[in-house]
Coordinates of C-alpha atoms in Angstrom, one line a residue:
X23 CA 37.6 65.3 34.9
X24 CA 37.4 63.9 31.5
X25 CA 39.5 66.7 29.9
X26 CA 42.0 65.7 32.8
X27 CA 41.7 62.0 31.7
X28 CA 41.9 62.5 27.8
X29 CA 45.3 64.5 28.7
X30 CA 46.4 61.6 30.9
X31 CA 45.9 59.1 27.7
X32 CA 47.5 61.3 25.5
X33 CA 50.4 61.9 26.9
X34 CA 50.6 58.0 28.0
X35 CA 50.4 57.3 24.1
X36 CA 53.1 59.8 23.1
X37 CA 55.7 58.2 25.3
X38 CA 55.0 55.0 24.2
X39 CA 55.0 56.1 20.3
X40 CA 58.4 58.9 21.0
X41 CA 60.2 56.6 23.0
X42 CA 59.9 53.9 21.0
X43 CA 61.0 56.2 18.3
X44 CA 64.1 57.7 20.1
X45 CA 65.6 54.6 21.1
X46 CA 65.2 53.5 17.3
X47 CA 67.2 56.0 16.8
X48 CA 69.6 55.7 19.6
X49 CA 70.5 51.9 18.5
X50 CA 70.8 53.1 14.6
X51 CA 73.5 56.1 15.2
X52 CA 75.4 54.1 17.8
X53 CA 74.6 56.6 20.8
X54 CA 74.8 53.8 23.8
X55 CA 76.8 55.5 26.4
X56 CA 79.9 53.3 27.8
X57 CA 79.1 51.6 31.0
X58 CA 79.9 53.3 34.5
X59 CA 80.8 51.8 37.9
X60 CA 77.7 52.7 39.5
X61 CA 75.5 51.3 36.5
X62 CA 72.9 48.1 37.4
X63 CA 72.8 47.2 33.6
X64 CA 75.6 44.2 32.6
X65 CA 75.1 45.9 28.6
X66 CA 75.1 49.4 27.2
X67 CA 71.4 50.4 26.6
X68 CA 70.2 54.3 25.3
X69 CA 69.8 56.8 27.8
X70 CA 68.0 59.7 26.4
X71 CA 64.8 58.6 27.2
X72 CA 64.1 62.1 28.7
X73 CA 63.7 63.6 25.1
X74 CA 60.9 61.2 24.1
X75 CA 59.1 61.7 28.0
X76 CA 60.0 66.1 27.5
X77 CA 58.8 66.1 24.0
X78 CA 55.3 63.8 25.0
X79 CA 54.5 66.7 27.7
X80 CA 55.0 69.5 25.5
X81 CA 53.2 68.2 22.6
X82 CA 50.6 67.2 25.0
X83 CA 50.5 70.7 26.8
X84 CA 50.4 72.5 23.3
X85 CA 47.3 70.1 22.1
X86 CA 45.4 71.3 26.2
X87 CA 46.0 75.0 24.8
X88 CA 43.8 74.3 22.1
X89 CA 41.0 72.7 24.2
X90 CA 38.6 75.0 25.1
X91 CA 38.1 74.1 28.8
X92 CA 42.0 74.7 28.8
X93 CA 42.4 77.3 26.8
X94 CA 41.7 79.9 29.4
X95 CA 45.1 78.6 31.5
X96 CA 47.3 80.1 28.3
X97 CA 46.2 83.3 28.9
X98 CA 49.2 84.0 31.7
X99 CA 52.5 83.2 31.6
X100 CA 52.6 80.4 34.2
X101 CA 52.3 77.4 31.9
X102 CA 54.6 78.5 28.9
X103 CA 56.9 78.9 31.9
X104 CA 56.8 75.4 32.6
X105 CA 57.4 74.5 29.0
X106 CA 60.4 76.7 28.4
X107 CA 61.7 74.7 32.2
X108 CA 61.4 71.5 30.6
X109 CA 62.6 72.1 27.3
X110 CA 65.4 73.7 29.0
X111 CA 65.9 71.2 31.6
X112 CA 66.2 68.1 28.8
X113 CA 68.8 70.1 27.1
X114 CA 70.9 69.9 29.9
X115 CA 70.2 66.5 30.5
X116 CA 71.0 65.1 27.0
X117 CA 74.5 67.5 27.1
X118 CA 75.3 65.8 30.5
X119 CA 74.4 62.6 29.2
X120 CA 76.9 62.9 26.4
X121 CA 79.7 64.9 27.8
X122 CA 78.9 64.4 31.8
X123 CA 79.5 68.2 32.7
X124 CA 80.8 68.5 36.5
X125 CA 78.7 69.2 38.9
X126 CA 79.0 73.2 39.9
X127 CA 78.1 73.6 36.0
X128 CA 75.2 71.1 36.0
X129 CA 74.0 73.3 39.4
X130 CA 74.7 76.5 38.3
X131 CA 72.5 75.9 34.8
X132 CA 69.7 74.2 37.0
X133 CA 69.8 77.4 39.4
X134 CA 69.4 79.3 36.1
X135 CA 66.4 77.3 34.7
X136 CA 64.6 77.3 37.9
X137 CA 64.9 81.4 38.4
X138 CA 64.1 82.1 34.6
X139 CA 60.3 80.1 35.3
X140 CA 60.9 82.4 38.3
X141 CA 60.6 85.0 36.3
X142 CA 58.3 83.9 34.2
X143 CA 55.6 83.7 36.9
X144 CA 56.2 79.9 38.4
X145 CA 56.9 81.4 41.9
X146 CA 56.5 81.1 45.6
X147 CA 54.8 84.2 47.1
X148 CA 52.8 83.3 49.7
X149 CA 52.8 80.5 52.1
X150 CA 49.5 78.2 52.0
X151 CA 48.3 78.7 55.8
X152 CA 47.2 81.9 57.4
X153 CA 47.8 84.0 54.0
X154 CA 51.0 84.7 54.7
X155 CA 52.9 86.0 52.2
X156 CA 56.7 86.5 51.3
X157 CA 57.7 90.4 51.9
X158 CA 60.9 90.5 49.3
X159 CA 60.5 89.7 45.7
X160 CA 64.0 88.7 45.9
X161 CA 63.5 86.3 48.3
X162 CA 60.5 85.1 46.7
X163 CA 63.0 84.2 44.0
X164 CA 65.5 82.7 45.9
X165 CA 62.7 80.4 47.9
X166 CA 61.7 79.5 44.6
X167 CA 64.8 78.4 43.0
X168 CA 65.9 76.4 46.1
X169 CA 62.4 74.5 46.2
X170 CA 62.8 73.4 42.7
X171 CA 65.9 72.5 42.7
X172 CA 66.3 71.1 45.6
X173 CA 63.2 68.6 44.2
X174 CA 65.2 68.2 40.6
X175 CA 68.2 66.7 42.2
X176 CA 65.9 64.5 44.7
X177 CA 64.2 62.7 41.9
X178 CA 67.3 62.6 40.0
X179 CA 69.0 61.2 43.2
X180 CA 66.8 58.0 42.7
X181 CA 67.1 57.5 39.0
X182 CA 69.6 54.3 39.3
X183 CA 66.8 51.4 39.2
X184 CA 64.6 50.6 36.5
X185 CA 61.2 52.1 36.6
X186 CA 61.9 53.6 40.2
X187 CA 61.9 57.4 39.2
X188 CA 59.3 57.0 36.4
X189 CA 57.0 54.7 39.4
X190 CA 57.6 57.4 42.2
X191 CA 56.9 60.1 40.0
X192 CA 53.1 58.5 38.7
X193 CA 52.5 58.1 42.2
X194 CA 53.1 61.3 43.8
X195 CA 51.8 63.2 40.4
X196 CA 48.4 61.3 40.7
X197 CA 48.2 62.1 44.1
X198 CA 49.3 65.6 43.3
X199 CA 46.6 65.5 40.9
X200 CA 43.8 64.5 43.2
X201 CA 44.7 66.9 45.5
X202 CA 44.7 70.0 43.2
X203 CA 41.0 68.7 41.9
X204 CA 39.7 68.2 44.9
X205 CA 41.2 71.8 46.4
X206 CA 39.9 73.7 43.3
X207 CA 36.3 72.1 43.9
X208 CA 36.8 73.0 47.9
X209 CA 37.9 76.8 46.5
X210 CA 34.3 77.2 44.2
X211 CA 36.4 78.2 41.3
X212 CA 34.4 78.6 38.4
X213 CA 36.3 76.5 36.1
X214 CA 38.2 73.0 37.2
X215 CA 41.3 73.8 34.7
X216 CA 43.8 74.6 36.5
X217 CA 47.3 74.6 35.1
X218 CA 48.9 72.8 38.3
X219 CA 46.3 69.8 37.7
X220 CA 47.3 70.2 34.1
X221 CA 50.6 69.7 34.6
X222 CA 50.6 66.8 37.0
X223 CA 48.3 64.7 35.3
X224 CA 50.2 65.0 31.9
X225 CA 53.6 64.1 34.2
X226 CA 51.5 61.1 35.3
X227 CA 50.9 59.9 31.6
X228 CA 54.4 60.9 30.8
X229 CA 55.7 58.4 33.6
X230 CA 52.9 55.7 33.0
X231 CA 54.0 55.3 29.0
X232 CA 57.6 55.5 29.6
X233 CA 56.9 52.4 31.8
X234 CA 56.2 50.3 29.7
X235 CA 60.2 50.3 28.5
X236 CA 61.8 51.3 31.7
X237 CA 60.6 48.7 34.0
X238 CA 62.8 45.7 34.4
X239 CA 64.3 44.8 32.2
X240 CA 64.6 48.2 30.7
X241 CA 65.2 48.4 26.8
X242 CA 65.9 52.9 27.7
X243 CA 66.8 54.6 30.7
X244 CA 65.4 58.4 30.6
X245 CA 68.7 59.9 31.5
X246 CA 68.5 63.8 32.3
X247 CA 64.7 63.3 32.0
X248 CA 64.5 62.8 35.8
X249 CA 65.4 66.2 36.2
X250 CA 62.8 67.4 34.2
X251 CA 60.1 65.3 36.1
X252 CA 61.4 67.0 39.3
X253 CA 61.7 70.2 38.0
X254 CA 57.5 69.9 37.5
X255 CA 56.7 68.3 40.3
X256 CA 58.6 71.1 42.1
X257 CA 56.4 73.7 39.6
X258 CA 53.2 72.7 40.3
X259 CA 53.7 72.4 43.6
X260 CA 54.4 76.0 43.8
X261 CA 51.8 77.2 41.7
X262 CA 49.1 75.1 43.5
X263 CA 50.2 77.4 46.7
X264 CA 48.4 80.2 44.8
X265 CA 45.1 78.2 44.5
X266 CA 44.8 78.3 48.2
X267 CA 42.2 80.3 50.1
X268 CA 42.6 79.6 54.2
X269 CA 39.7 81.3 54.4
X270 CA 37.4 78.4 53.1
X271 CA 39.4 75.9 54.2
X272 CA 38.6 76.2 58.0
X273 CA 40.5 75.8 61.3
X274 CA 40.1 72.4 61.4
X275 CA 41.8 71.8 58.1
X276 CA 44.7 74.2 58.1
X277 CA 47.2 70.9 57.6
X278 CA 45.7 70.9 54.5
X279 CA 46.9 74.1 53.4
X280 CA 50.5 72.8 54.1
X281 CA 49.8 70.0 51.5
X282 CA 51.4 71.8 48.1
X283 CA 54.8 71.3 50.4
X284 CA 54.1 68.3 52.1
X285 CA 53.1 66.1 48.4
X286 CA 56.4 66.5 46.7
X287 CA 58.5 66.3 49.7
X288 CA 56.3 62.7 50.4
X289 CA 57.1 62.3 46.8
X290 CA 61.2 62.8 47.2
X291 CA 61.3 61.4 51.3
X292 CA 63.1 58.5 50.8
X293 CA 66.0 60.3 48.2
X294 CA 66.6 62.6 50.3
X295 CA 66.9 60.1 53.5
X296 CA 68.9 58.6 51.2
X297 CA 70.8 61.4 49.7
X298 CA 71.7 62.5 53.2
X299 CA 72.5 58.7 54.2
X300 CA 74.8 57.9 51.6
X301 CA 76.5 61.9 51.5
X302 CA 77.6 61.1 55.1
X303 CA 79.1 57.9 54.1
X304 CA 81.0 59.5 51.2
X305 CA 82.7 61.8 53.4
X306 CA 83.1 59.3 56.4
X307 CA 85.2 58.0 53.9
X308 CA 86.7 60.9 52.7
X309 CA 85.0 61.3 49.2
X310 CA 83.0 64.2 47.9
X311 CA 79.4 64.0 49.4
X312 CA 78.6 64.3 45.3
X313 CA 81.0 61.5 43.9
X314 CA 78.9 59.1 42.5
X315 CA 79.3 54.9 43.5
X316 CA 76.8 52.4 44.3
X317 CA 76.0 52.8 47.8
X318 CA 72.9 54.0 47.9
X319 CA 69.4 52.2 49.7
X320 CA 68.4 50.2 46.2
X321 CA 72.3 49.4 45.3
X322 CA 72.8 48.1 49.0
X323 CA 69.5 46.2 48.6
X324 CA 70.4 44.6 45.3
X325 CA 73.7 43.7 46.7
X326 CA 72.0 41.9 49.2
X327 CA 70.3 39.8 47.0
X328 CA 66.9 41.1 46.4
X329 CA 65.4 41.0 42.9
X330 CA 65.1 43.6 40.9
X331 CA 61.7 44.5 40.9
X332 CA 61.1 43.3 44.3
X333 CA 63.3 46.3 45.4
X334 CA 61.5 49.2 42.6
X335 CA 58.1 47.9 44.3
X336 CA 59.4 48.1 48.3
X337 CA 60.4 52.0 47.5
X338 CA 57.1 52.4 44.9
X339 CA 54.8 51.3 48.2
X340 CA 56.7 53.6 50.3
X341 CA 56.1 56.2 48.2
X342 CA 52.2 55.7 47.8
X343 CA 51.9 55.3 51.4
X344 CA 53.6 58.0 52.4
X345 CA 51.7 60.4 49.2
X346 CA 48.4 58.6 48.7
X347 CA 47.6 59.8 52.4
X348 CA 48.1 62.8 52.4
X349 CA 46.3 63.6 49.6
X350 CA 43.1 62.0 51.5
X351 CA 43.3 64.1 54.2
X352 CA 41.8 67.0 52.3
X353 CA 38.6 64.9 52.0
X354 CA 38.5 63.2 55.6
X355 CA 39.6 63.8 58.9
X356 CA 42.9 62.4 60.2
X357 CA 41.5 59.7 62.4
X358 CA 39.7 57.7 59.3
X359 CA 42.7 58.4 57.2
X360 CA 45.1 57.5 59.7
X361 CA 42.7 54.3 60.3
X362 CA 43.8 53.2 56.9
X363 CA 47.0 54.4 56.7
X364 CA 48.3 52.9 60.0
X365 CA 47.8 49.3 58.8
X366 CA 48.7 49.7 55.8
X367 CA 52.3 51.1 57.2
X368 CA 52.7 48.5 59.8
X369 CA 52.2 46.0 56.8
X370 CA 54.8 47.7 54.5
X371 CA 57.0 48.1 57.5
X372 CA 57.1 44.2 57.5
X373 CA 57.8 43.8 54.2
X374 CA 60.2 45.9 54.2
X375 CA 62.5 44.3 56.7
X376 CA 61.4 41.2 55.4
X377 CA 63.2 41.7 52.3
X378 CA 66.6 42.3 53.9
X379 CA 68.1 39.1 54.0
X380 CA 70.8 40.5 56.0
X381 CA 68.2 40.9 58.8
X382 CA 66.8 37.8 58.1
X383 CA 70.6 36.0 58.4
X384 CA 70.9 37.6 61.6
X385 CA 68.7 36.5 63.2
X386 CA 69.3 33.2 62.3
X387 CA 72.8 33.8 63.6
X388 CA 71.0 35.1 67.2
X389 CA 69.5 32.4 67.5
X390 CA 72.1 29.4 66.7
X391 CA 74.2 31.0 69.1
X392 CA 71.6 30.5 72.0
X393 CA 71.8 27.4 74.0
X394 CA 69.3 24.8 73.2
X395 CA 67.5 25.5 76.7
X396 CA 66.7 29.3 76.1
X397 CA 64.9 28.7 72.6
X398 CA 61.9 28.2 74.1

C-alpha cells in the first residue's frame, strides 16, 4: 500500500509541476484556441492540458518499473500496452484540439488505438462470473475495442465543466483502486502489484494534480486528455477481469465478480444518460446525434442559474455514490452497504432537485395558482 501511495503523490506532483509548465508554454507561443459556441469560458484559455496529465502517468509508470515491488508487472506486455494507448491517445487529442478532425476520423483512430493495446495483451477474454470465457479471439477483440471506446467517448462526453471530468475520474479510479486491492488480497496472490491497481491509482494522482488548475475558475482545460483518462479507466477495467477467480469468491458474492464492468460504467452513468438524452434531442430536432451545442445536463443546469461549482459537485456526489458503493460491496454484504448507501442517495436525491430552480419556480407557480382555501 505504500508503494501504491508513493505512486499516487508522484504522479499528483508531476501534474502540478507539467501543467504548470505546459500552459507556460501555451500562453508564450500564442496557442489559445478561438472560442466555440458550446464553450462555458467568456476568454480563450490553453487546452492541451492532456499533454502535461499523459506525460505525468508515463513518467510515473516508467519510475513504478524501476521499483522493485513493481518491477515484476514489466515483465508482460500488458502495461507497456497501456502506455503506447495513452501516448497514442494524447496525440490524437492535441491534433483534434488544433485542427478539430471530424468525427468518423477521430472514431476510426480511437478504434485503432483501442485494438493495437488489443493486441498488445490489454483484452477481454473471459467474463468475471462463472469462468466463462470468450470462444473467438476475434471477438475477444471486437468486445475489447467497443468496451474502451465506448468508455473514451463517455468521459470525453462530460469534459465541458471545469474540474468535472478530472473529479469523476479521481473518484471512480480510487474506487477502482480499492477494489482491485482488496480483490488481489481476497485472490492470495503472492504479491499486491498488480498492474490494474497500478494504473488506477497513478490516474487518480494524474486527476487530483491537474485539479488544482482545472477547477473553477480553470487557468487549462485538458483538452483530448479526457480521452486518454477513459481510455485507462476502460484498460484496467479489462485487465482487472483477469485477476478474478469465482472459485474463491463464493456463491454468495458472485456480484462481485461483475464489479470490473460495473466500476467504470458507475464511473461514466450519468454521460451516457446524458449522451443518450441530449442525442435524442439533436435529432428530435433534426441535427446529427454528434453535433456539438450546449444542451447537455451541466449546460442546462448552468443556464438555469446554478453556480459553477455547485453544478461540478451535484454530478461529483453522484458519481461517488453511485462508485464508492460498489466498491464496498466486496468487503460487506449488501444489506450494511445498502444501509449506508440508501441515505446517503435519498439525501443527494434532494439536493439534487433542490438545485433546479426551475423546479423550485414551479412549484411556487402550483401553488399561487391554488385558492387561498386549499393551501392548507
Amino acid at each position: 500500500m505504500k508503494v501504491y501511495i508513493l505512486l499516487a503523490l508522484i504522479a499528483a506532483a508531476l501534474t502540478l509541476i507539467l501543467t504548470a509548465l505546459v500552459r507556460w508554454c501555451c500562453l508564450r507561443w500564442g496557442i489559445l484556441p478561438p472560442l466555440r459556441n458550446r464553450d462555458v469560458q467568456s476568454v480563450p484559455i490553453p487546452r492541451l492540458g492532456g499533454v502535461a496529465m499523459t506525460l505525468a502517468l508515463l513518467l510515473t509508470m516508467l519510475l513504478a518499473s524501476k521499483i522493485p515491488y513493481m518491477t515484476p508487472l514489466f515483465a508482460t506486455t500488458v502495461p507497456w500496452a497501456l502506455m503506447g494507448g495513452a501516448a497514442a491517445m494524447c496525440i490524437l487529442g492535441v491534433v483534434d484540439d488544433l485542427i478539430e478532425l471530424d468525427w468518423v476520423a477521430k472514431l476510426s483512430a480511437q478504434v485503432l488505438i483501442a485494438g493495437l493495446m488489443g493486441l498488445g495483451g490489454v483484452q477481454l477474454v473471459s467474463f468475471p462470473i462463472f469462468g466463462l470465457t470468450i470462444g473467438s479471439s476475434r471477438l475477444s477483440l471486437v468486445l475489447t475495442i467497443v468496451v474502451i471506446v465506448g468508455i473514451i467517448n463517455a468521459v470525453n462526453f462530460i469534459d465541458g465543466l471545469d474540474g468535472l471530468a478530472a473529479g469523476i475520474v479521481a473518484i471512480g479510479a480510487g474506487s477502482f483502486f480499492i477494489y482491485s486491492y482488496i480483490l488481489t488480497r481476497i485472490m492470495g496472490a503472492p504479491s499486491y502489484a498488480t498492474t490494474a491497481s497500478m494504473t488506477v491509482v497513478i490516474l487518480m494522482g494524474v486527476c487530483v494534480g491537474f485539479l488544482w488548475y482545472n477547477f473553477h475558475p480553470s487557468s487549462i482545460m485538458m483538452g483530448g486528455g479526457a480521452e486518454t483518462l477513459g481510455l485507462l479507466l476502460g484498460g484496467a477495467g479489462i485487465v482487472v477481469t483477469g485477476q478474478i477467480d469465482p472459485a474463491l469468491l463464493g456463491d454468495g458474492q458472485v456480484f462481485v465478480g461483475l464489479l470490473p464492468i460495473i466500476l467504470p460504467i458507475s464511473v461514466i452513468l450519468i454521460p451516457i444518460g446524458d449522451l443518450v438524452v441530449t442525442s435524442i434531442r439533436r435529432m428530435l430536432k433534426g441535427r446529427s446525434p454528434f453535433h456539438a451545442d450546449r444542451s447537455h445536463f451541466h449546460d442546462r443546469l448552468l443556464a438555469r442559474g446554478r453556480g459553477h461549482r455547485e453544478v461540478v459537485a451535484i454530478l461529483w456526489l453522484w458519481t461517488a455514490i453511485i462508485a464508492l458503493p460498489a466498491a464496498a460491496l466486496l468487503v460487506f454484504s449488501v444489506y450494511k452497504v445498502a444501509a449506508v448507501a440508501l441515505p446517503v442517495l435519498a439525501i443527494t436525491v434532494f439536493l439534487t432537485f433542490y438545485e433546479f430552480p426551475f423546479l423550485r419556480g414551479r412549484r411556487r407557480k402550483n401553488l399561487q395558482e391554488v385558492p387561498a382555501h386549499d393551501k392548507s
